[in-house]
mmCIF file of N, CA and C in Angstrom:
data_model
loop_
_atom_site.group_PDB
_atom_site.id
_atom_site.type_symbol
_atom_site.label_atom_id
_atom_site.label_comp_id
_atom_site.label_asym_id
_atom_site.label_seq_id
_atom_site.Cartn_x
_atom_site.Cartn_y
_atom_site.Cartn_z
ATOM 1 N N MET A 204 0.777 -1.072 0.051
ATOM 2 C CA MET A 204 0.094 0.007 0.012
ATOM 3 C C MET A 204 0.823 1.347 -0.020
ATOM 4 N N THR A 205 0.557 2.230 -0.789
ATOM 5 C CA THR A 205 1.255 3.513 -0.818
ATOM 6 C C THR A 205 0.300 4.787 -0.654
ATOM 7 N N LEU A 206 0.890 5.741 -0.033
ATOM 8 C CA LEU A 206 0.248 6.878 0.096
ATOM 9 C C LEU A 206 0.899 8.178 -0.601
ATOM 10 N N SER A 207 0.232 8.787 -1.310
ATOM 11 C CA SER A 207 0.833 9.865 -2.253
ATOM 12 C C SER A 207 -0.004 11.007 -2.332
ATOM 13 N N GLY A 208 0.520 12.299 -2.495
ATOM 14 C CA GLY A 208 -0.190 13.440 -2.778
ATOM 15 C C GLY A 208 0.539 14.723 -1.843
ATOM 16 N N MET A 209 -0.151 15.694 -1.795
ATOM 17 C CA MET A 209 0.460 16.883 -1.338
ATOM 18 C C MET A 209 -0.114 17.086 0.244
ATOM 19 N N GLY A 210 -0.842 16.214 0.732
ATOM 20 C CA GLY A 210 -1.357 16.346 2.173
ATOM 21 C C GLY A 210 -0.265 15.951 3.068
ATOM 22 N N ASP A 211 -0.629 15.707 4.350
ATOM 23 C CA ASP A 211 0.473 15.440 5.400
ATOM 24 C C ASP A 211 -0.279 14.276 6.435
ATOM 25 N N LEU A 212 0.648 13.505 6.617
ATOM 26 C CA LEU A 212 0.303 12.385 7.697
ATOM 27 C C LEU A 212 1.499 12.519 8.567
ATOM 28 N N ASP A 213 1.183 13.087 9.674
ATOM 29 C CA ASP A 213 2.271 13.296 10.887
ATOM 30 C C ASP A 213 2.036 12.238 11.808
ATOM 31 N N PHE A 214 2.858 11.174 11.889
ATOM 32 C CA PHE A 214 2.720 10.026 12.665
ATOM 33 C C PHE A 214 2.971 10.425 14.093
ATOM 34 N N ASP A 215 3.826 11.413 14.580
ATOM 35 C CA ASP A 215 4.203 11.943 15.785
ATOM 36 C C ASP A 215 2.973 12.468 16.443
ATOM 37 N N ASP A 216 2.197 13.334 15.732
ATOM 38 C CA ASP A 216 1.039 14.068 16.491
ATOM 39 C C ASP A 216 -0.311 13.123 16.068
ATOM 40 N N GLY A 217 -0.138 12.018 15.287
ATOM 41 C CA GLY A 217 -1.343 11.389 14.600
ATOM 42 C C GLY A 217 -2.373 12.279 13.920
ATOM 43 N N GLN A 218 -1.804 13.217 13.115
ATOM 44 C CA GLN A 218 -2.409 14.099 12.390
ATOM 45 C C GLN A 218 -2.442 13.739 10.996
ATOM 46 N N LEU A 219 -3.809 13.673 10.429
ATOM 47 C CA LEU A 219 -3.935 13.533 8.984
ATOM 48 C C LEU A 219 -4.464 14.779 8.402
ATOM 49 N N ASP A 220 -3.701 15.485 7.308
ATOM 50 C CA ASP A 220 -4.506 16.446 6.781
ATOM 51 C C ASP A 220 -4.245 16.381 5.117
ATOM 52 N N ALA A 221 -5.546 16.034 4.611
ATOM 53 C CA ALA A 221 -5.579 16.142 3.312
ATOM 54 C C ALA A 221 -6.524 16.920 2.506
ATOM 55 N N ASN A 222 -6.492 18.280 3.309
ATOM 56 C CA ASN A 222 -7.439 19.276 2.790
ATOM 57 C C ASN A 222 -6.404 19.993 1.616
ATOM 58 N N GLY A 223 -7.237 20.528 0.457
ATOM 59 C CA GLY A 223 -6.598 21.283 -0.505
ATOM 60 C C GLY A 223 -6.254 20.085 -1.460
ATOM 61 N N SER A 224 -5.069 19.899 -1.571
ATOM 62 C CA SER A 224 -4.394 18.904 -2.767
ATOM 63 C C SER A 224 -4.915 17.364 -2.475
ATOM 64 N N GLY A 225 -4.980 17.192 -1.279
ATOM 65 C CA GLY A 225 -5.577 15.731 -0.960
ATOM 66 C C GLY A 225 -4.406 14.646 -1.084
ATOM 67 N N LEU A 226 -4.864 13.392 -0.681
ATOM 68 C CA LEU A 226 -3.864 12.200 -0.523
ATOM 69 C C LEU A 226 -4.573 11.255 -1.448
ATOM 70 N N THR A 227 -3.889 10.141 -1.944
ATOM 71 C CA THR A 227 -4.385 8.716 -2.593
ATOM 72 C C THR A 227 -3.319 7.660 -1.825
ATOM 73 N N PHE A 228 -4.495 6.590 -1.494
ATOM 74 C CA PHE A 228 -4.031 5.466 -1.092
ATOM 75 C C PHE A 228 -4.043 4.476 -2.377
ATOM 76 N N THR A 229 -2.798 3.753 -2.599
ATOM 77 C CA THR A 229 -2.984 2.982 -3.732
ATOM 78 C C THR A 229 -2.593 1.449 -3.259
ATOM 79 N N ALA A 230 -3.531 0.652 -3.779
ATOM 80 C CA ALA A 230 -3.240 -0.936 -3.154
ATOM 81 C C ALA A 230 -2.141 -1.550 -3.739
ATOM 82 N N PRO A 231 -1.591 -2.779 -3.237
ATOM 83 C CA PRO A 231 -0.433 -3.310 -4.022
ATOM 84 C C PRO A 231 -1.040 -4.072 -5.417
ATOM 85 N N THR A 232 -0.078 -4.228 -6.084
ATOM 86 C CA THR A 232 -0.437 -4.738 -7.535
ATOM 87 C C THR A 232 -1.118 -5.996 -7.341
ATOM 88 N N GLY A 233 -2.410 -5.975 -8.161
ATOM 89 C CA GLY A 233 -3.233 -7.066 -8.025
ATOM 90 C C GLY A 233 -4.299 -7.120 -7.000
ATOM 91 N N LYS A 234 -4.417 -6.120 -6.144
ATOM 92 C CA LYS A 234 -5.335 -6.008 -4.939
ATOM 93 C C LYS A 234 -6.236 -4.881 -5.175
ATOM 94 N N HIS A 235 -7.328 -5.136 -4.576
ATOM 95 C CA HIS A 235 -8.117 -3.823 -4.499
ATOM 96 C C HIS A 235 -8.579 -3.566 -3.164
ATOM 97 N N PHE A 236 -8.930 -2.302 -2.737
ATOM 98 C CA PHE A 236 -9.413 -1.946 -1.357
ATOM 99 C C PHE A 236 -11.040 -2.244 -1.449
ATOM 100 N N LYS A 237 -11.351 -2.930 -0.365
ATOM 101 C CA LYS A 237 -12.962 -3.165 -0.226
ATOM 102 C C LYS A 237 -13.259 -2.110 0.916
ATOM 103 N N SER A 238 -12.549 -1.695 1.926
ATOM 104 C CA SER A 238 -12.810 -0.716 2.903
ATOM 105 C C SER A 238 -11.572 -0.027 3.545
ATOM 106 N N ILE A 239 -11.718 1.188 3.906
ATOM 107 C CA ILE A 239 -10.595 1.902 4.562
ATOM 108 C C ILE A 239 -11.374 2.531 5.700
ATOM 109 N N VAL A 240 -10.744 2.306 6.904
ATOM 110 C CA VAL A 240 -11.390 2.909 8.007
ATOM 111 C C VAL A 240 -10.379 3.649 8.885
ATOM 112 N N ILE A 241 -10.563 5.109 9.038
ATOM 113 C CA ILE A 241 -9.637 5.807 9.953
ATOM 114 C C ILE A 241 -10.259 6.125 11.106
ATOM 115 N N THR A 242 -9.516 5.835 12.145
ATOM 116 C CA THR A 242 -10.091 6.077 13.541
ATOM 117 C C THR A 242 -9.214 6.892 14.315
ATOM 118 N N ALA A 243 -9.812 7.931 15.113
ATOM 119 C CA ALA A 243 -9.165 8.985 15.675
ATOM 120 C C ALA A 243 -9.865 9.289 16.927
ATOM 121 N N THR A 244 -8.979 10.132 17.853
ATOM 122 C CA THR A 244 -9.464 10.387 19.221
ATOM 123 C C THR A 244 -10.157 11.919 19.347
ATOM 124 N N MET A 245 -9.746 12.592 18.403
ATOM 125 C CA MET A 245 -10.230 13.994 18.646
ATOM 126 C C MET A 245 -11.136 14.664 17.140
ATOM 127 N N HIS A 246 -10.995 13.955 16.276
ATOM 128 C CA HIS A 246 -11.589 14.436 14.941
ATOM 129 C C HIS A 246 -11.200 13.567 13.798
ATOM 130 N N ALA A 247 -12.373 13.416 12.815
ATOM 131 C CA ALA A 247 -12.247 12.447 11.704
ATOM 132 C C ALA A 247 -13.347 12.968 10.774
ATOM 133 N N ASP A 248 -12.811 13.584 9.777
ATOM 134 C CA ASP A 248 -13.956 14.073 8.833
ATOM 135 C C ASP A 248 -13.290 14.162 7.352
ATOM 136 N N ILE A 249 -13.727 13.150 6.649
ATOM 137 C CA ILE A 249 -12.904 12.840 5.245
ATOM 138 C C ILE A 249 -14.276 13.088 4.465
ATOM 139 N N SER A 250 -14.137 14.084 3.363
ATOM 140 C CA SER A 250 -15.145 14.367 2.452
ATOM 141 C C SER A 250 -15.600 13.062 1.514
ATOM 142 N N GLY A 251 -16.883 12.773 1.585
ATOM 143 C CA GLY A 251 -17.476 11.786 0.731
ATOM 144 C C GLY A 251 -17.316 10.406 1.454
ATOM 145 N N TRP A 252 -16.791 10.403 2.599
ATOM 146 C CA TRP A 252 -16.826 9.118 3.337
ATOM 147 C C TRP A 252 -17.857 9.154 4.515
ATOM 148 N N THR A 253 -18.193 8.040 5.199
ATOM 149 C CA THR A 253 -19.058 7.871 6.112
ATOM 150 C C THR A 253 -18.388 8.434 7.477
ATOM 151 N N ASN A 254 -18.810 9.436 8.035
ATOM 152 C CA ASN A 254 -18.132 9.938 9.264
ATOM 153 C C ASN A 254 -19.090 9.891 10.425
ATOM 154 N N ASP A 255 -18.384 9.382 11.493
ATOM 155 C CA ASP A 255 -19.313 8.976 12.637
ATOM 156 C C ASP A 255 -18.390 9.476 14.100
ATOM 157 N N HIS A 256 -19.234 9.659 14.893
ATOM 158 C CA HIS A 256 -18.487 9.965 16.332
ATOM 159 C C HIS A 256 -19.551 9.200 17.311
ATOM 160 N N ASP A 257 -18.720 8.316 18.246
ATOM 161 C CA ASP A 257 -19.442 7.621 19.204
ATOM 162 C C ASP A 257 -18.514 7.541 20.494
ATOM 163 N N TYR A 258 -18.822 8.250 21.569
ATOM 164 C CA TYR A 258 -18.150 8.210 22.826
ATOM 165 C C TYR A 258 -16.593 8.488 22.825
ATOM 166 N N GLY A 259 -16.253 9.592 22.193
ATOM 167 C CA GLY A 259 -14.917 9.972 22.186
ATOM 168 C C GLY A 259 -13.980 9.409 21.013
ATOM 169 N N THR A 260 -14.804 8.477 20.108
ATOM 170 C CA THR A 260 -14.168 7.959 19.063
ATOM 171 C C THR A 260 -14.583 8.419 17.897
ATOM 172 N N TYR A 261 -13.688 8.819 16.851
ATOM 173 C CA TYR A 261 -14.320 9.553 15.710
ATOM 174 C C TYR A 261 -13.840 8.457 14.524
ATOM 175 N N THR A 262 -14.736 8.142 13.413
ATOM 176 C CA THR A 262 -14.311 7.382 12.229
ATOM 177 C C THR A 262 -14.572 7.980 11.122
ATOM 178 N N SER A 263 -13.863 7.613 10.121
ATOM 179 C CA SER A 263 -14.317 7.868 8.737
ATOM 180 C C SER A 263 -14.138 6.722 7.838
ATOM 181 N N THR A 264 -15.181 6.327 7.186
ATOM 182 C CA THR A 264 -14.986 4.953 6.490
ATOM 183 C C THR A 264 -15.278 5.050 4.913
ATOM 184 N N TRP A 265 -14.444 4.485 4.211
ATOM 185 C CA TRP A 265 -14.609 4.238 2.768
ATOM 186 C C TRP A 265 -15.029 3.019 2.457
ATOM 187 N N THR A 266 -16.063 2.645 1.645
ATOM 188 C CA THR A 266 -16.173 1.114 1.353
ATOM 189 C C THR A 266 -16.480 1.396 -0.471
ATOM 190 N N GLY A 267 -16.175 0.195 -0.910
ATOM 191 C CA GLY A 267 -16.279 0.311 -2.438
ATOM 192 C C GLY A 267 -15.301 -0.846 -2.975
ATOM 193 N N ASP A 268 -14.835 -0.632 -4.214
ATOM 194 C CA ASP A 268 -13.982 -1.716 -5.004
ATOM 195 C C ASP A 268 -13.024 -0.821 -5.712
ATOM 196 N N ALA A 269 -11.887 -0.643 -5.421
ATOM 197 C CA ALA A 269 -10.999 0.361 -6.118
ATOM 198 C C ALA A 269 -9.436 0.016 -5.845
ATOM 199 N N SER A 270 -8.597 0.129 -6.762
ATOM 200 C CA SER A 270 -7.226 -0.023 -6.573
ATOM 201 C C SER A 270 -6.567 1.219 -5.975
ATOM 202 N N SER A 271 -7.098 2.488 -6.115
ATOM 203 C CA SER A 271 -6.756 3.608 -5.449
ATOM 204 C C SER A 271 -7.831 4.441 -5.037
ATOM 205 N N VAL A 272 -7.824 5.231 -3.884
ATOM 206 C CA VAL A 272 -8.900 5.992 -3.284
ATOM 207 C C VAL A 272 -8.002 7.330 -3.021
ATOM 208 N N SER A 273 -8.655 8.314 -3.658
ATOM 209 C CA SER A 273 -8.240 9.610 -3.311
ATOM 210 C C SER A 273 -9.184 10.306 -2.521
ATOM 211 N N PHE A 274 -8.677 11.318 -1.580
ATOM 212 C CA PHE A 274 -9.426 11.716 -0.654
ATOM 213 C C PHE A 274 -9.106 13.089 -0.053
ATOM 214 N N THR A 275 -9.969 13.902 0.461
ATOM 215 C CA THR A 275 -9.722 15.319 1.009
ATOM 216 C C THR A 275 -10.420 15.380 2.527
ATOM 217 N N GLY A 276 -9.677 16.028 3.233
ATOM 218 C CA GLY A 276 -10.367 16.040 4.800
ATOM 219 C C GLY A 276 -9.424 15.921 5.752
ATOM 220 N N SER A 277 -9.653 15.817 7.000
ATOM 221 C CA SER A 277 -8.383 15.715 8.089
ATOM 222 C C SER A 277 -9.047 15.168 9.147
ATOM 223 N N ALA A 278 -8.072 14.450 10.057
ATOM 224 C CA ALA A 278 -8.398 13.670 11.187
ATOM 225 C C ALA A 278 -7.313 14.001 12.243
ATOM 226 N N ASN A 279 -7.441 14.249 13.621
ATOM 227 C CA ASN A 279 -6.555 14.416 14.543
ATOM 228 C C ASN A 279 -6.601 13.325 15.775
ATOM 229 N N GLY A 280 -5.541 13.117 16.138
ATOM 230 C CA GLY A 280 -5.663 12.071 17.175
ATOM 231 C C GLY A 280 -5.634 10.548 16.408
ATOM 232 N N VAL A 281 -5.283 10.396 15.199
ATOM 233 C CA VAL A 281 -5.304 9.024 14.537
ATOM 234 C C VAL A 281 -4.698 8.065 15.360
ATOM 235 N N THR A 282 -5.477 7.095 15.673
ATOM 236 C CA THR A 282 -4.946 5.705 16.412
ATOM 237 C C THR A 282 -4.932 4.755 15.321
ATOM 238 N N SER A 283 -5.520 4.582 14.286
ATOM 239 C CA SER A 283 -5.340 3.491 13.370
ATOM 240 C C SER A 283 -6.035 4.008 11.851
ATOM 241 N N ILE A 284 -5.387 3.150 10.874
ATOM 242 C CA ILE A 284 -6.127 3.177 9.560
ATOM 243 C C ILE A 284 -6.146 1.695 9.067
ATOM 244 N N VAL A 285 -7.209 1.195 8.906
ATOM 245 C CA VAL A 285 -7.323 -0.210 8.674
ATOM 246 C C VAL A 285 -7.738 -0.339 7.148
ATOM 247 N N PHE A 286 -6.931 -1.199 6.506
ATOM 248 C CA PHE A 286 -7.257 -1.360 5.030
ATOM 249 C C PHE A 286 -7.969 -2.877 4.942
ATOM 250 N N THR A 287 -8.932 -3.039 4.210
ATOM 251 C CA THR A 287 -9.489 -4.489 3.941
ATOM 252 C C THR A 287 -9.241 -4.500 2.457
ATOM 253 N N LEU A 288 -8.442 -5.549 1.901
ATOM 254 C CA LEU A 288 -8.085 -5.706 0.630
ATOM 255 C C LEU A 288 -8.385 -6.960 0.106
ATOM 256 N N GLU A 289 -8.899 -7.083 -1.166
ATOM 257 C CA GLU A 289 -9.275 -8.329 -1.812
ATOM 258 C C GLU A 289 -8.180 -8.670 -3.187
#
């Protein structure tokens, strides 16, 4: 899996910023994403994804079938990014 684009993913601060230019997740050769779930403790709002807030946990979820997924939005306090591949 690769991440490319003009956005920012800061592992030290748990911050994902894909506003403006955005970011793209690309699956390994021959694989397709079935879902991507970003979980955060402070904020998660990815444009066009399902965004949910439940008891201090924020999630943004993409579902579909694609070899690459481009997105804009942001998340703070990211604790995990889970990819389901087929």
